[in-house]
Amino acid sequence: LRSQVGSPEEPSRRQPEGERSEGLAAEMSGGHGDAGMASGKMAKLKELLQKSENRICADCSAPDPNWASANIGVFICVKCSGVHRSVGTHISKV
């Protein structure tokens, strides 16, 4: 199993295509709530991105995925993120 990125309760905002993990970092710190809380989330995100199993797309094994499915808890590439978005948020929140 892959390390979980978020929970189904966390809101998901769509990031423009082509952004690397900075898009995920912006999502985690997004100006909502306490700065210390955002800092803790950033640290967790960086920790998850360093794991070897998160350095490839969970669906197609493309290197350096820059999107995530929060409710499934996996990192995915931009191509697979389109597929995840098309199936609906009841299946995968990207």
XYZ file of C-alpha atoms in Angstrom:
94
model
C 0.000 0.000 0.000
C 1.083 3.521 -0.664
C 1.322 6.209 1.990
C -1.817 8.262 2.254
C -1.681 11.836 0.953
C -4.892 13.162 2.443
C -8.277 12.136 3.629
C -11.655 12.077 1.909
C -12.766 14.922 4.164
C -10.109 17.315 2.849
C -11.284 19.633 0.047
C -9.629 19.216 -3.322
C -8.890 22.088 -5.688
C -7.898 21.494 -9.298
C -4.399 22.729 -10.179
C -3.372 23.767 -13.710
C -1.675 21.077 -15.771
C 2.104 21.159 -15.980
C 2.745 22.070 -12.357
C 5.100 19.779 -10.497
C 4.857 18.985 -6.795
C 4.725 22.728 -6.145
C 1.032 22.417 -7.018
C 0.655 19.875 -4.247
C 2.694 22.059 -1.927
C 0.480 25.051 -2.690
C -2.572 22.906 -2.006
C -1.200 21.857 1.359
C -0.276 25.386 2.505
C -3.082 27.217 0.642
C -3.469 29.959 3.212
C -6.204 28.122 5.103
C -5.801 27.865 8.825
C -2.763 28.171 11.029
C 0.753 28.659 9.589
C 2.117 25.964 11.904
C -0.510 23.559 10.659
C 0.433 24.339 7.036
C 4.096 23.860 7.919
C 3.328 20.435 9.365
C 1.378 19.472 6.259
C 4.265 20.626 4.064
C 6.687 18.492 6.054
C 4.403 15.473 5.675
C 4.033 16.104 1.931
C 7.812 16.303 1.489
C 8.219 13.108 3.515
C 5.694 11.290 1.316
C 7.288 12.551 -1.908
C 10.666 11.151 -0.810
C 9.371 7.591 -0.493
C 10.468 5.414 -3.403
C 6.954 4.102 -4.036
C 5.708 7.675 -4.514
C 8.309 8.584 -7.129
C 6.350 6.816 -9.854
C 2.731 7.142 -10.942
C 0.564 4.659 -9.060
C -1.359 3.866 -12.253
C 1.125 3.831 -15.151
C 4.559 3.961 -13.438
C 5.555 7.231 -15.149
C 8.386 8.938 -13.231
C 7.901 11.987 -11.001
C 4.116 12.171 -10.571
C 2.888 15.663 -9.779
C -0.757 15.027 -8.923
C -2.401 13.070 -6.131
C -5.666 11.319 -5.440
C -6.415 12.417 -1.897
C -9.076 9.844 -1.071
C -7.181 6.915 -2.616
C -3.870 8.140 -1.181
C -1.595 7.838 -4.211
C 0.541 10.084 -6.402
C -0.303 10.037 -10.118
C 1.001 11.637 -13.327
C -0.823 14.399 -15.205
C -2.100 11.941 -17.838
C -3.617 9.628 -15.240
C -4.978 12.604 -13.281
C -7.230 13.311 -16.276
C -8.602 9.793 -16.067
C -9.153 10.164 -12.316
C -10.953 13.486 -12.808
C -13.190 11.948 -15.468
C -14.412 9.119 -13.209
C -15.792 11.609 -10.693
C -15.031 12.679 -7.154
C -17.075 9.833 -5.703
C -14.274 7.551 -6.980
C -11.121 9.710 -6.911
C -10.523 13.252 -5.639
C -7.634 14.761 -7.609
